[in-house]
Amino acid sequence: MEDKVKTYGDDITKQLPDYMMNREEFTGMDGKLHNVNEFTDAFQEKTYDNYISVPEGQSITVTSVGKDGADGAVGTATRTGGTHAATEKSGADGKNAVYDLNVNLNGAIAKDGYVLKSENATLEILKRKASITDTGTQTYGGEKGKFDWKETKQENIAQGNTVFYTTSVKSGSAYTDNQKGRNTADSGTYENSVSFDSLKIKDANGNEVNIADNYDLTTTGTIDVAKAKLIVNTDGKTTTYGTVDESYTSRLDDSTKALNGDDAKKLISDLRLTYKTDAYQDNDGNGTYDRTNHVKYTSDGKDYDSYKLDVANTNTLNNYEVTVKDSTVTLERAKATVDTDKVTTDYGTVKNTYTSHFNTAVNGDNGDDLLKQLKLSYSTDAYKDADHTNNVKDGGYDLNVKANGSLTYNDYDVKVNDSNVTLNKVNLTVNPEDIHRIYGQAKEVQEDAKTAYSLSGFANEDTKNTVDATNKDGKTID
């Protein structure tokens, strides 16, 4: 039987057919012992049981003998339990890795003229190349030292052997170099950063296996740090029609804080947020908003409605999975007034040509066009009708101005102010007449003087009689 080399943990008893194949021998005509392999052209070789007869209930057995005669053929055979030192086949490290192999024919004989011989050999145990892989996961900025360990991947561990260990972060690893005292390292994958502590391997009987003697074992530990969630909210903006206000305020949502010592304001700045909305217009096409759109209302027209404010980030963050939420821009009506020039005219002269002004038109609107849309009407008690005025009054008369129309776009909260019509007195001229009386008739002269005149300059269809009748100014002419 040939000497065999097997890996630690293999069971030699499962390899009997291989050991017996191609070992049939016979004595030739020349009297010498020959192997059938020498005559492959003459023989079509079959399996060994076609050439060997084994008594019923018996079988050819191979046993391996280890230290102190112990059976070492099972899978628990180690590189230290053999009877001879390891050769260069298994590293020549001085370990008792070589077991004696004994063949017992148990009454088996060769068939058809063959001769059956048995030879003992040795079994040498090689170190088993095996590996253990473990991965720890955590979220950026989470609890310090807390990991979720994924299922361990073990390759080529001997059957019946069980691996035991605990995990921790390896000192001086890529992970600890990046962590630098923080709760976690930055988001990413850190190779060779896991320490396999208290590593043991036990066989099926619960005995601890010397790893260094029996295994060429590699351990690979990776730590994956996932990005943390980050939500960015932007305050809704309220501004006035015609006023572009891009002073937006964005902040982190209360449910997602800045972690691991990060500064919230810097995170917002690093995102390089952009803001777009249909509430504003770029009128001159230079890439900058310079006007607003029209004021927007709810379907019932009772309340202001809002435009969508699209908020986006032009930069990503290494350690955060960012969700940027949109916001709103609400335009409120601009304040505006309509003033009308005061009117001054003379008593009896109707002047009804009025000049009004739309003040504080914004957003490039034309005040005169807006004024036309209002369809103003005017009324005053200064005039009786189209040709006659009322009496002169201190402080004049109110000129009531009313808007009968509405603006095409309800962008202004318009206040229409009243004005004033002032009536000036007209000059009334007294023209005395000559009086002729005889000397000594002084009394008669005084009486004549009361009627010896004429009046000119009447207005508003007044006459001497109506003036005298109304005695408008309460004066008498002496």
CSV table of C-alpha atoms in Angstrom, one decimal:
chain,number,residue,atom,x,y,z
A,1,MET,CA,0.0,0.0,0.0
A,2,GLU,CA,1.3,3.4,-0.9
A,3,ASP,CA,2.0,6.1,1.7
A,4,LYS,CA,-0.9,8.7,1.7
A,5,VAL,CA,-1.1,12.4,2.5
A,6,LYS,CA,-4.5,13.7,3.7
A,7,THR,CA,-5.7,16.9,5.1
A,8,TYR,CA,-6.6,17.3,8.7
A,9,GLY,CA,-10.2,16.4,9.2
A,10,ASP,CA,-10.5,13.9,6.3
A,11,ASP,CA,-11.7,10.3,7.1
A,12,ILE,CA,-9.2,7.7,5.7
A,13,THR,CA,-11.8,4.9,6.0
A,14,LYS,CA,-13.9,6.4,3.2
A,15,GLN,CA,-11.0,6.0,0.8
A,16,LEU,CA,-10.5,2.2,0.7
A,17,PRO,CA,-11.5,1.7,-2.9
A,18,ASP,CA,-8.9,4.1,-4.1
A,19,TYR,CA,-6.2,2.4,-2.1
A,20,MET,CA,-7.0,-1.0,-3.5
A,21,MET,CA,-7.4,-0.1,-7.2
A,22,ASN,CA,-4.6,-1.2,-9.6
A,23,ARG,CA,-2.8,-3.4,-7.0
A,24,GLU,CA,-3.7,-6.8,-8.5
A,25,GLU,CA,-0.6,-8.9,-9.0
A,26,PHE,CA,0.2,-12.3,-10.5
A,27,THR,CA,3.2,-14.7,-11.1
A,28,GLY,CA,4.1,-14.9,-14.7
A,29,MET,CA,5.6,-17.7,-16.7
A,30,ASP,CA,8.9,-16.2,-15.9
A,31,GLY,CA,8.3,-16.9,-12.2
A,32,LYS,CA,8.3,-13.3,-11.4
A,33,LEU,CA,5.6,-11.2,-9.8
A,34,HIS,CA,3.8,-8.8,-12.2
A,35,ASN,CA,1.1,-6.1,-11.8
A,36,VAL,CA,-1.8,-6.1,-14.2
A,37,ASN,CA,-0.9,-2.5,-15.2
A,38,GLU,CA,2.0,-3.9,-17.1
A,39,PHE,CA,-0.4,-5.6,-19.5
A,40,THR,CA,-3.1,-3.1,-20.2
A,41,ASP,CA,-3.4,-4.3,-23.7
A,42,ALA,CA,-4.1,-7.8,-22.5
A,43,PHE,CA,-6.3,-7.0,-19.6
A,44,GLN,CA,-9.5,-4.9,-19.4
A,45,GLU,CA,-9.2,-4.0,-15.7
A,46,LYS,CA,-12.3,-4.2,-13.6
A,47,THR,CA,-13.0,-3.0,-10.1
A,48,TYR,CA,-11.0,-4.8,-7.4
A,49,ASP,CA,-14.0,-6.9,-6.1
A,50,ASN,CA,-13.9,-8.7,-9.4
A,51,TYR,CA,-10.5,-10.0,-8.6
A,52,ILE,CA,-10.8,-10.5,-4.8
A,53,SER,CA,-13.0,-12.8,-2.8
A,54,VAL,CA,-13.8,-11.7,0.7
A,55,PRO,CA,-15.4,-14.1,3.2
A,56,GLU,CA,-19.1,-13.3,3.9
A,57,GLY,CA,-19.4,-10.8,6.7
A,58,GLN,CA,-15.8,-9.7,6.3
A,59,SER,CA,-14.1,-6.8,4.6
A,60,ILE,CA,-10.6,-5.6,4.0
A,61,THR,CA,-9.9,-2.9,6.6
A,62,VAL,CA,-7.3,-0.2,6.8
A,63,THR,CA,-6.6,1.3,10.2
A,64,SER,CA,-4.4,4.2,11.1
A,65,VAL,CA,-2.5,4.1,14.3
A,66,GLY,CA,-1.5,7.2,16.1
A,67,LYS,CA,0.3,8.1,19.3
A,68,ASP,CA,0.3,5.4,21.9
A,69,GLY,CA,-1.5,3.1,19.6
A,70,ALA,CA,-4.6,5.3,19.4
A,71,ASP,CA,-6.9,5.0,16.4
A,72,GLY,CA,-6.3,8.0,14.3
A,73,ALA,CA,-8.1,7.3,11.1
A,74,VAL,CA,-11.3,9.2,11.9
A,75,GLY,CA,-11.9,12.8,11.1
A,76,THR,CA,-10.6,13.9,14.5
A,77,ALA,CA,-7.1,12.9,13.7
A,78,THR,CA,-4.8,15.8,14.4
A,79,ARG,CA,-1.3,16.7,13.3
A,80,THR,CA,0.0,16.1,16.8
A,81,GLY,CA,-1.5,12.6,17.4
A,82,GLY,CA,0.6,10.6,15.0
A,83,THR,CA,3.5,8.3,15.6
A,84,HIS,CA,6.1,10.0,13.4
A,85,ALA,CA,7.2,13.6,12.8
A,86,ALA,CA,5.9,15.5,9.8
A,87,THR,CA,7.8,15.3,6.6
A,88,GLU,CA,8.3,18.0,4.0
A,89,LYS,CA,4.9,17.0,2.6
A,90,SER,CA,3.1,18.7,5.4
A,91,GLY,CA,5.6,21.3,6.3
A,92,ALA,CA,8.2,19.4,8.4
A,93,ASP,CA,7.3,21.5,11.4
A,94,GLY,CA,8.2,18.8,13.9
A,95,LYS,CA,4.6,18.0,14.7
A,96,ASN,CA,3.6,14.3,14.9
A,97,ALA,CA,1.5,14.4,11.8
A,98,VAL,CA,2.3,10.9,10.4
A,99,TYR,CA,0.1,7.9,11.3
A,100,ASP,CA,0.9,4.2,10.5
A,101,LEU,CA,-1.6,2.6,8.1
A,102,ASN,CA,-2.2,-1.1,8.6
A,103,VAL,CA,-4.1,-3.3,6.1
A,104,ASN,CA,-5.9,-6.4,7.3
A,105,LEU,CA,-7.1,-8.7,4.6
A,106,ASN,CA,-9.5,-10.5,6.9
A,107,GLY,CA,-9.3,-13.8,4.9
A,108,ALA,CA,-9.7,-12.1,1.5
A,109,ILE,CA,-8.0,-14.0,-1.4
A,110,ALA,CA,-7.4,-13.3,-5.0
A,111,LYS,CA,-9.4,-14.8,-7.8
A,112,ASP,CA,-8.5,-16.4,-11.1
A,113,GLY,CA,-4.9,-17.0,-10.5
A,114,TYR,CA,-4.1,-13.6,-9.0
A,115,VAL,CA,-2.0,-13.3,-5.9
A,116,LEU,CA,-3.1,-10.9,-3.2
A,117,LYS,CA,-0.5,-9.2,-1.1
A,118,SER,CA,-0.9,-6.4,1.5
A,119,GLU,CA,1.6,-3.7,2.3
A,120,ASN,CA,1.4,-1.3,5.2
A,121,ALA,CA,2.0,2.5,4.7
A,122,THR,CA,1.7,5.8,6.5
A,123,LEU,CA,-0.8,8.6,6.5
A,124,GLU,CA,0.4,12.1,6.9
A,125,ILE,CA,-2.0,14.9,7.9
A,126,LEU,CA,-1.7,18.3,6.2
A,127,LYS,CA,-2.8,21.5,7.7
A,128,ARG,CA,-6.3,22.4,6.5
A,129,LYS,CA,-6.6,25.7,4.7
A,130,ALA,CA,-9.7,27.3,6.0
A,131,SER,CA,-11.2,30.8,6.4
A,132,ILE,CA,-13.6,32.7,8.5
A,133,THR,CA,-15.4,35.8,7.3
A,134,ASP,CA,-17.5,38.1,9.4
A,135,THR,CA,-19.1,41.4,8.6
A,136,GLY,CA,-20.3,44.0,11.0
A,137,THR,CA,-22.7,46.7,10.0
A,138,GLN,CA,-23.8,49.9,11.6
A,139,THR,CA,-25.3,53.3,10.6
A,140,TYR,CA,-23.2,56.4,10.5
A,141,GLY,CA,-23.3,58.3,13.8
A,142,GLY,CA,-25.0,55.5,15.7
A,143,GLU,CA,-24.2,54.1,19.1
A,144,LYS,CA,-20.5,53.8,19.7
A,145,GLY,CA,-19.2,50.2,19.4
A,146,LYS,CA,-22.6,48.8,18.4
A,147,PHE,CA,-22.6,46.6,15.4
A,148,ASP,CA,-25.0,44.1,13.7
A,149,TRP,CA,-23.0,41.1,12.8
A,150,LYS,CA,-24.0,39.2,9.7
A,151,GLU,CA,-24.0,35.5,9.5
A,152,THR,CA,-20.5,34.1,9.6
A,153,LYS,CA,-19.1,32.5,6.5
A,154,GLN,CA,-16.8,29.6,7.3
A,155,GLU,CA,-15.0,27.8,4.5
A,156,ASN,CA,-13.3,24.4,4.7
A,157,ILE,CA,-13.7,23.9,8.4
A,158,ALA,CA,-13.3,20.2,9.2
A,159,GLN,CA,-16.5,18.2,9.5
A,160,GLY,CA,-17.5,18.0,13.1
A,161,ASN,CA,-15.4,21.0,14.1
A,162,THR,CA,-17.1,24.0,15.6
A,163,VAL,CA,-15.7,27.5,15.6
A,164,PHE,CA,-16.2,29.8,18.6
A,165,TYR,CA,-15.2,33.5,18.9
A,166,THR,CA,-16.4,37.0,19.7
A,167,THR,CA,-15.9,40.1,17.5
A,168,SER,CA,-14.7,43.6,18.2
A,169,VAL,CA,-13.0,46.4,16.2
A,170,LYS,CA,-9.4,45.7,15.4
A,171,SER,CA,-7.0,48.2,17.0
A,172,GLY,CA,-5.1,50.2,14.4
A,173,SER,CA,-7.4,49.1,11.6
A,174,ALA,CA,-8.7,51.3,8.8
A,175,TYR,CA,-11.9,51.7,10.8
A,176,THR,CA,-10.3,53.0,13.9
A,177,ASP,CA,-8.0,55.3,11.9
A,178,ASN,CA,-11.0,56.9,10.3
A,179,GLN,CA,-13.2,56.9,13.5
A,180,LYS,CA,-10.8,59.1,15.5
A,181,GLY,CA,-12.8,59.1,18.7
A,182,ARG,CA,-16.2,59.7,17.1
A,183,ASN,CA,-19.2,57.3,17.6
A,184,THR,CA,-18.5,55.7,14.2
A,185,ALA,CA,-16.2,56.0,11.2
A,186,ASP,CA,-17.4,57.6,8.0
A,187,SER,CA,-19.8,55.8,5.8
A,188,GLY,CA,-18.0,53.1,3.7
A,189,THR,CA,-16.5,49.7,3.8
A,190,TYR,CA,-13.5,49.0,6.0
A,191,GLU,CA,-11.5,45.8,5.2
A,192,ASN,CA,-9.6,43.8,7.8
A,193,SER,CA,-11.0,45.8,10.7
A,194,VAL,CA,-12.6,43.0,12.8
A,195,SER,CA,-10.8,41.3,15.6
A,196,PHE,CA,-11.7,37.7,16.2
A,197,ASP,CA,-11.4,37.4,19.9
A,198,SER,CA,-11.1,34.2,22.0
A,199,LEU,CA,-11.0,32.2,18.8
A,200,LYS,CA,-11.4,28.5,19.4
A,201,ILE,CA,-12.2,25.4,17.4
A,202,LYS,CA,-13.5,22.2,19.0
A,203,ASP,CA,-13.9,18.8,17.5
A,204,ALA,CA,-17.1,16.7,17.6
A,205,ASN,CA,-16.2,15.4,21.1
A,206,GLY,CA,-15.9,18.9,22.4
A,207,ASN,CA,-12.1,18.8,22.6
A,208,GLU,CA,-10.3,22.0,21.6
A,209,VAL,CA,-8.3,21.7,18.5
A,210,ASN,CA,-4.9,23.4,18.3
A,211,ILE,CA,-5.6,25.9,15.5
A,212,ALA,CA,-1.9,26.7,14.7
A,213,ASP,CA,-1.0,23.0,14.4
A,214,ASN,CA,-3.9,21.8,12.3
A,215,TYR,CA,-5.2,24.8,10.4
A,216,ASP,CA,-3.8,27.3,8.0
A,217,LEU,CA,-6.6,29.7,9.0
A,218,THR,CA,-7.3,33.1,7.7
A,219,THR,CA,-9.8,35.5,9.3
A,220,THR,CA,-11.4,38.3,7.3
A,221,GLY,CA,-13.4,40.9,9.0
A,222,THR,CA,-15.2,43.8,7.3
A,223,ILE,CA,-17.1,46.7,8.8
A,224,ASP,CA,-19.8,48.4,6.7
A,225,VAL,CA,-21.0,51.8,7.8
A,226,ALA,CA,-24.3,52.8,6.1
A,227,LYS,CA,-25.3,56.3,5.5
A,228,ALA,CA,-27.6,58.0,8.0
A,229,LYS,CA,-30.9,59.4,6.9
A,230,LEU,CA,-31.2,63.2,6.6
A,231,ILE,CA,-34.3,65.2,5.8
A,232,VAL,CA,-34.1,68.8,4.8
A,233,ASN,CA,-37.1,71.1,5.2
A,234,THR,CA,-37.5,74.7,3.8
A,235,ASP,CA,-39.7,77.3,5.4
A,236,GLY,CA,-42.6,78.5,3.2
A,237,LYS,CA,-42.0,81.9,1.8
A,238,THR,CA,-44.6,84.7,1.8
A,239,THR,CA,-43.9,87.8,-0.1
A,240,THR,CA,-45.8,90.6,-1.8
A,241,TYR,CA,-46.8,90.8,-5.5
A,242,GLY,CA,-43.9,92.5,-7.3
A,243,THR,CA,-41.3,91.7,-4.6
A,244,VAL,CA,-39.0,88.8,-5.4
A,245,ASP,CA,-37.7,87.5,-2.0
A,246,GLU,CA,-35.3,84.5,-2.2
A,247,SER,CA,-34.1,84.6,1.4
A,248,TYR,CA,-35.1,81.0,2.0
A,249,THR,CA,-34.5,79.2,5.3
A,250,SER,CA,-33.7,75.5,5.1
A,251,ARG,CA,-33.0,73.4,8.1
A,252,LEU,CA,-32.7,69.7,9.1
A,253,ASP,CA,-35.9,68.0,10.1
A,254,ASP,CA,-36.2,67.4,13.9
A,255,SER,CA,-36.3,63.6,13.2
A,256,THR,CA,-32.9,63.6,11.5
A,257,LYS,CA,-30.2,65.4,13.4
A,258,ALA,CA,-26.6,66.1,12.5
A,259,LEU,CA,-24.6,63.2,13.9
A,260,ASN,CA,-21.1,62.3,14.9
A,261,GLY,CA,-20.2,65.9,15.8
A,262,ASP,CA,-21.2,67.3,12.4
A,263,ASP,CA,-22.5,70.9,12.2
A,264,ALA,CA,-26.0,71.2,10.9
A,265,LYS,CA,-25.4,74.5,9.2
A,266,LYS,CA,-22.4,73.2,7.4
A,267,LEU,CA,-24.3,70.2,6.2
A,268,ILE,CA,-27.0,72.5,4.7
A,269,SER,CA,-24.3,74.6,3.1
A,270,ASP,CA,-22.4,71.6,1.7
A,271,LEU,CA,-25.6,70.4,0.0
A,272,ARG,CA,-25.6,73.5,-2.2
A,273,LEU,CA,-29.4,73.7,-2.3
A,274,THR,CA,-31.2,75.3,-5.3
A,275,TYR,CA,-34.6,76.8,-5.3
A,276,LYS,CA,-37.0,77.2,-8.3
A,277,THR,CA,-40.6,78.4,-8.4
A,278,ASP,CA,-43.2,79.6,-10.9
A,279,ALA,CA,-44.0,82.3,-8.4
A,280,TYR,CA,-41.2,84.4,-9.9
A,281,GLN,CA,-40.2,85.3,-13.4
A,282,ASP,CA,-37.0,86.1,-15.2
A,283,ASN,CA,-38.3,89.0,-17.3
A,284,ASP,CA,-35.0,90.1,-18.9
A,285,GLY,CA,-33.6,86.6,-19.4
A,286,ASN,CA,-30.4,87.1,-17.5
A,287,GLY,CA,-31.0,84.0,-15.2
A,288,THR,CA,-32.2,86.0,-12.2
A,289,TYR,CA,-35.7,86.4,-11.0
A,290,ASP,CA,-36.7,90.0,-11.3
A,291,ARG,CA,-40.6,89.9,-11.3
A,292,THR,CA,-43.3,87.9,-9.7
A,293,ASN,CA,-46.2,86.0,-11.2
A,294,HIS,CA,-49.8,87.0,-10.5
A,295,VAL,CA,-51.3,86.4,-7.0
A,296,LYS,CA,-52.8,83.0,-6.8
A,297,TYR,CA,-56.1,82.2,-5.0
A,298,THR,CA,-57.9,79.1,-3.9
A,299,SER,CA,-60.7,77.8,-6.1
A,300,ASP,CA,-63.3,79.7,-4.0
A,301,GLY,CA,-61.3,82.9,-4.3
A,302,LYS,CA,-61.4,83.5,-0.6
A,303,ASP,CA,-57.9,82.7,0.4
A,304,TYR,CA,-54.4,82.9,-1.0
A,305,ASP,CA,-53.0,79.9,-2.7
A,306,SER,CA,-49.3,79.0,-3.0
A,307,TYR,CA,-46.8,78.2,-5.8
A,308,LYS,CA,-44.6,75.2,-5.4
A,309,LEU,CA,-41.0,75.9,-4.4
A,310,ASP,CA,-38.8,73.1,-5.9
A,311,VAL,CA,-35.9,72.5,-3.6
A,312,ALA,CA,-33.0,70.3,-4.7
A,313,ASN,CA,-29.4,69.5,-3.7
A,314,THR,CA,-26.7,69.9,-6.2
A,315,ASN,CA,-24.2,68.1,-4.0
A,316,THR,CA,-24.4,64.8,-2.0
A,317,LEU,CA,-23.1,64.1,1.4
A,318,ASN,CA,-20.7,61.2,2.1
A,319,ASN,CA,-22.3,60.2,5.3
A,320,TYR,CA,-26.0,60.9,4.8
A,321,GLU,CA,-28.8,59.7,2.5
A,322,VAL,CA,-30.5,63.0,1.9
A,323,THR,CA,-34.2,63.7,1.3
A,324,VAL,CA,-34.9,67.3,0.3
A,325,LYS,CA,-38.5,68.3,0.6
A,326,ASP,CA,-40.2,71.0,-1.5
A,327,SER,CA,-41.9,74.0,0.0
A,328,THR,CA,-44.2,76.9,-1.1
A,329,VAL,CA,-44.1,80.5,-2.1
A,330,THR,CA,-47.2,82.6,-1.4
A,331,LEU,CA,-47.8,85.9,-3.1
A,332,GLU,CA,-50.0,88.5,-1.3
A,333,ARG,CA,-51.6,91.5,-2.9
A,334,ALA,CA,-49.5,94.7,-3.1
A,335,LYS,CA,-50.9,97.8,-1.4
A,336,ALA,CA,-51.9,100.5,-3.8
A,337,THR,CA,-53.9,103.8,-3.7
A,338,VAL,CA,-55.8,105.8,-6.2
A,339,ASP,CA,-55.7,109.6,-5.6
A,340,THR,CA,-57.6,112.2,-7.6
A,341,ASP,CA,-56.4,115.8,-8.0
A,342,LYS,CA,-58.4,118.4,-6.1
A,343,VAL,CA,-60.7,120.6,-8.2
A,344,THR,CA,-61.0,124.3,-7.8
A,345,THR,CA,-63.6,126.3,-9.7
A,346,ASP,CA,-65.6,129.4,-9.4
A,347,TYR,CA,-69.1,129.6,-8.0
A,348,GLY,CA,-71.4,129.0,-10.9
A,349,THR,CA,-68.8,127.2,-13.0
A,350,VAL,CA,-69.1,123.4,-13.2
A,351,LYS,CA,-65.7,121.7,-13.7
A,352,ASN,CA,-66.1,118.0,-14.0
A,353,THR,CA,-62.9,116.9,-15.7
A,354,TYR,CA,-61.0,114.9,-13.0
A,355,THR,CA,-57.5,113.6,-13.0
A,356,SER,CA,-56.8,110.4,-11.0
A,357,HIS,CA,-53.5,108.6,-10.4
A,358,PHE,CA,-52.8,104.9,-9.7
A,359,ASN,CA,-50.0,105.1,-7.1
A,360,THR,CA,-47.3,102.4,-6.4
A,361,ALA,CA,-47.8,100.2,-9.5
A,362,VAL,CA,-45.2,97.5,-9.3
A,363,ASN,CA,-43.8,94.5,-11.2
A,364,GLY,CA,-43.6,96.5,-14.4
A,365,ASP,CA,-47.4,97.2,-14.5
A,366,ASN,CA,-48.7,100.3,-16.2
A,367,GLY,CA,-50.6,102.5,-13.7
A,368,ASP,CA,-52.7,104.1,-16.4
A,369,ASP,CA,-53.8,100.7,-17.7
A,370,LEU,CA,-54.7,99.6,-14.2
A,371,LEU,CA,-56.7,102.8,-13.7
A,372,LYS,CA,-58.8,102.2,-16.8
A,373,GLN,CA,-59.6,98.7,-15.5
A,374,LEU,CA,-61.1,100.3,-12.3
A,375,LYS,CA,-63.6,102.4,-14.3
A,376,LEU,CA,-63.8,105.2,-11.8
A,377,SER,CA,-66.8,107.3,-11.3
A,378,TYR,CA,-67.0,110.7,-9.5
A,379,SER,CA,-69.8,112.4,-7.5
A,380,THR,CA,-69.9,115.7,-5.5
A,381,ASP,CA,-72.5,118.0,-3.8
A,382,ALA,CA,-70.6,121.0,-5.2
A,383,TYR,CA,-72.7,120.8,-8.3
A,384,LYS,CA,-76.5,121.0,-8.6
A,385,ASP,CA,-76.4,119.8,-12.2
A,386,ALA,CA,-74.2,120.0,-15.2
A,387,ASP,CA,-74.5,123.8,-15.4
A,388,HIS,CA,-74.9,125.0,-11.9
A,389,THR,CA,-72.9,124.8,-8.7
A,390,ASN,CA,-74.1,124.8,-5.1
A,391,ASN,CA,-73.2,127.7,-2.8
A,392,VAL,CA,-69.6,128.4,-1.8
A,393,LYS,CA,-68.8,126.5,1.4
A,394,ASP,CA,-65.8,126.7,3.7
A,395,GLY,CA,-63.5,123.7,3.1
A,396,GLY,CA,-65.2,122.9,-0.1
A,397,TYR,CA,-67.2,119.8,-1.0
A,398,ASP,CA,-66.2,116.1,-0.9
A,399,LEU,CA,-65.4,114.6,-4.3
A,400,ASN,CA,-66.4,111.0,-3.9
A,401,VAL,CA,-64.4,108.6,-6.1
A,402,LYS,CA,-65.7,105.0,-6.7
A,403,ALA,CA,-64.2,102.0,-8.5
A,404,ASN,CA,-66.9,100.4,-10.6
A,405,GLY,CA,-64.6,97.9,-12.3
A,406,SER,CA,-62.1,95.3,-11.1
A,407,LEU,CA,-58.5,94.6,-12.1
A,408,THR,CA,-58.0,91.8,-14.6
A,409,TYR,CA,-55.6,90.2,-12.1
A,410,ASN,CA,-56.3,90.6,-8.5
A,411,ASP,CA,-52.7,91.6,-7.6
A,412,TYR,CA,-53.4,94.8,-5.7
A,413,ASP,CA,-55.3,95.7,-2.6
A,414,VAL,CA,-56.5,99.1,-3.9
A,415,LYS,CA,-57.7,101.9,-1.8
A,416,VAL,CA,-59.5,104.6,-3.8
A,417,ASN,CA,-59.3,107.9,-1.9
A,418,ASP,CA,-61.9,110.7,-2.2
A,419,SER,CA,-60.9,114.2,-3.1
A,420,ASN,CA,-62.3,117.8,-2.9
A,421,VAL,CA,-64.1,120.4,-4.9
A,422,THR,CA,-63.5,123.9,-3.8
A,423,LEU,CA,-65.8,126.7,-5.0
A,424,ASN,CA,-64.3,130.2,-5.1
A,425,LYS,CA,-66.5,133.3,-4.8
A,426,VAL,CA,-67.0,135.4,-7.9
A,427,ASN,CA,-66.6,139.2,-7.9
A,428,LEU,CA,-70.0,141.1,-7.8
A,429,THR,CA,-69.5,144.7,-8.9
A,430,VAL,CA,-71.7,147.6,-7.5
A,431,ASN,CA,-72.2,150.4,-10.0
A,432,PRO,CA,-73.5,153.6,-8.2
A,433,GLU,CA,-75.8,155.9,-10.1
A,434,ASP,CA,-75.9,159.8,-10.0
A,435,ILE,CA,-78.5,161.3,-7.7
A,436,HIS,CA,-80.0,164.7,-8.4
A,437,ARG,CA,-81.9,166.5,-5.6
A,438,ILE,CA,-82.5,170.2,-4.6
A,439,TYR,CA,-80.4,171.6,-1.9
A,440,GLY,CA,-81.8,170.8,1.5
A,441,GLN,CA,-83.2,167.5,0.6
A,442,ALA,CA,-80.6,165.5,2.4
A,443,LYS,CA,-83.0,163.0,3.7
A,444,GLU,CA,-84.3,162.3,0.2
A,445,VAL,CA,-80.7,161.9,-1.0
A,446,GLN,CA,-80.1,159.2,1.6
A,447,GLU,CA,-83.2,157.3,0.5
A,448,ASP,CA,-82.3,157.6,-3.1
A,449,ALA,CA,-78.8,156.3,-2.5
A,450,LYS,CA,-80.2,153.0,-1.3
A,451,THR,CA,-81.4,152.2,-4.8
A,452,ALA,CA,-79.2,154.4,-6.9
A,453,TYR,CA,-76.9,151.6,-8.1
A,454,SER,CA,-76.7,148.6,-10.3
A,455,LEU,CA,-75.0,145.2,-9.9
A,456,SER,CA,-72.9,143.3,-12.4
A,457,GLY,CA,-71.0,140.0,-12.4
A,458,PHE,CA,-73.8,137.7,-11.4
A,459,ALA,CA,-73.1,133.9,-11.9
A,460,ASN,CA,-75.0,130.7,-11.6
A,461,GLU,CA,-78.1,132.5,-13.2
A,462,ASP,CA,-78.4,134.7,-10.1
A,463,THR,CA,-80.0,138.2,-10.4
A,464,LYS,CA,-80.2,141.2,-8.1
A,465,ASN,CA,-83.6,140.0,-6.9
A,466,THR,CA,-82.3,136.5,-6.1
A,467,VAL,CA,-79.3,137.9,-4.4
A,468,ASP,CA,-81.4,140.3,-2.4
A,469,ALA,CA,-83.9,137.5,-1.7
A,470,THR,CA,-81.3,135.1,-0.5
A,471,ASN,CA,-79.1,137.7,1.1
A,472,LYS,CA,-76.4,135.2,0.6
A,473,ASP,CA,-73.6,137.1,2.3
A,474,GLY,CA,-75.8,138.9,4.8
A,475,LYS,CA,-74.5,142.3,3.7
A,476,THR,CA,-76.3,145.4,2.8
A,477,ILE,CA,-75.3,148.1,0.4
A,478,ASP,CA,-75.4,151.6,1.8
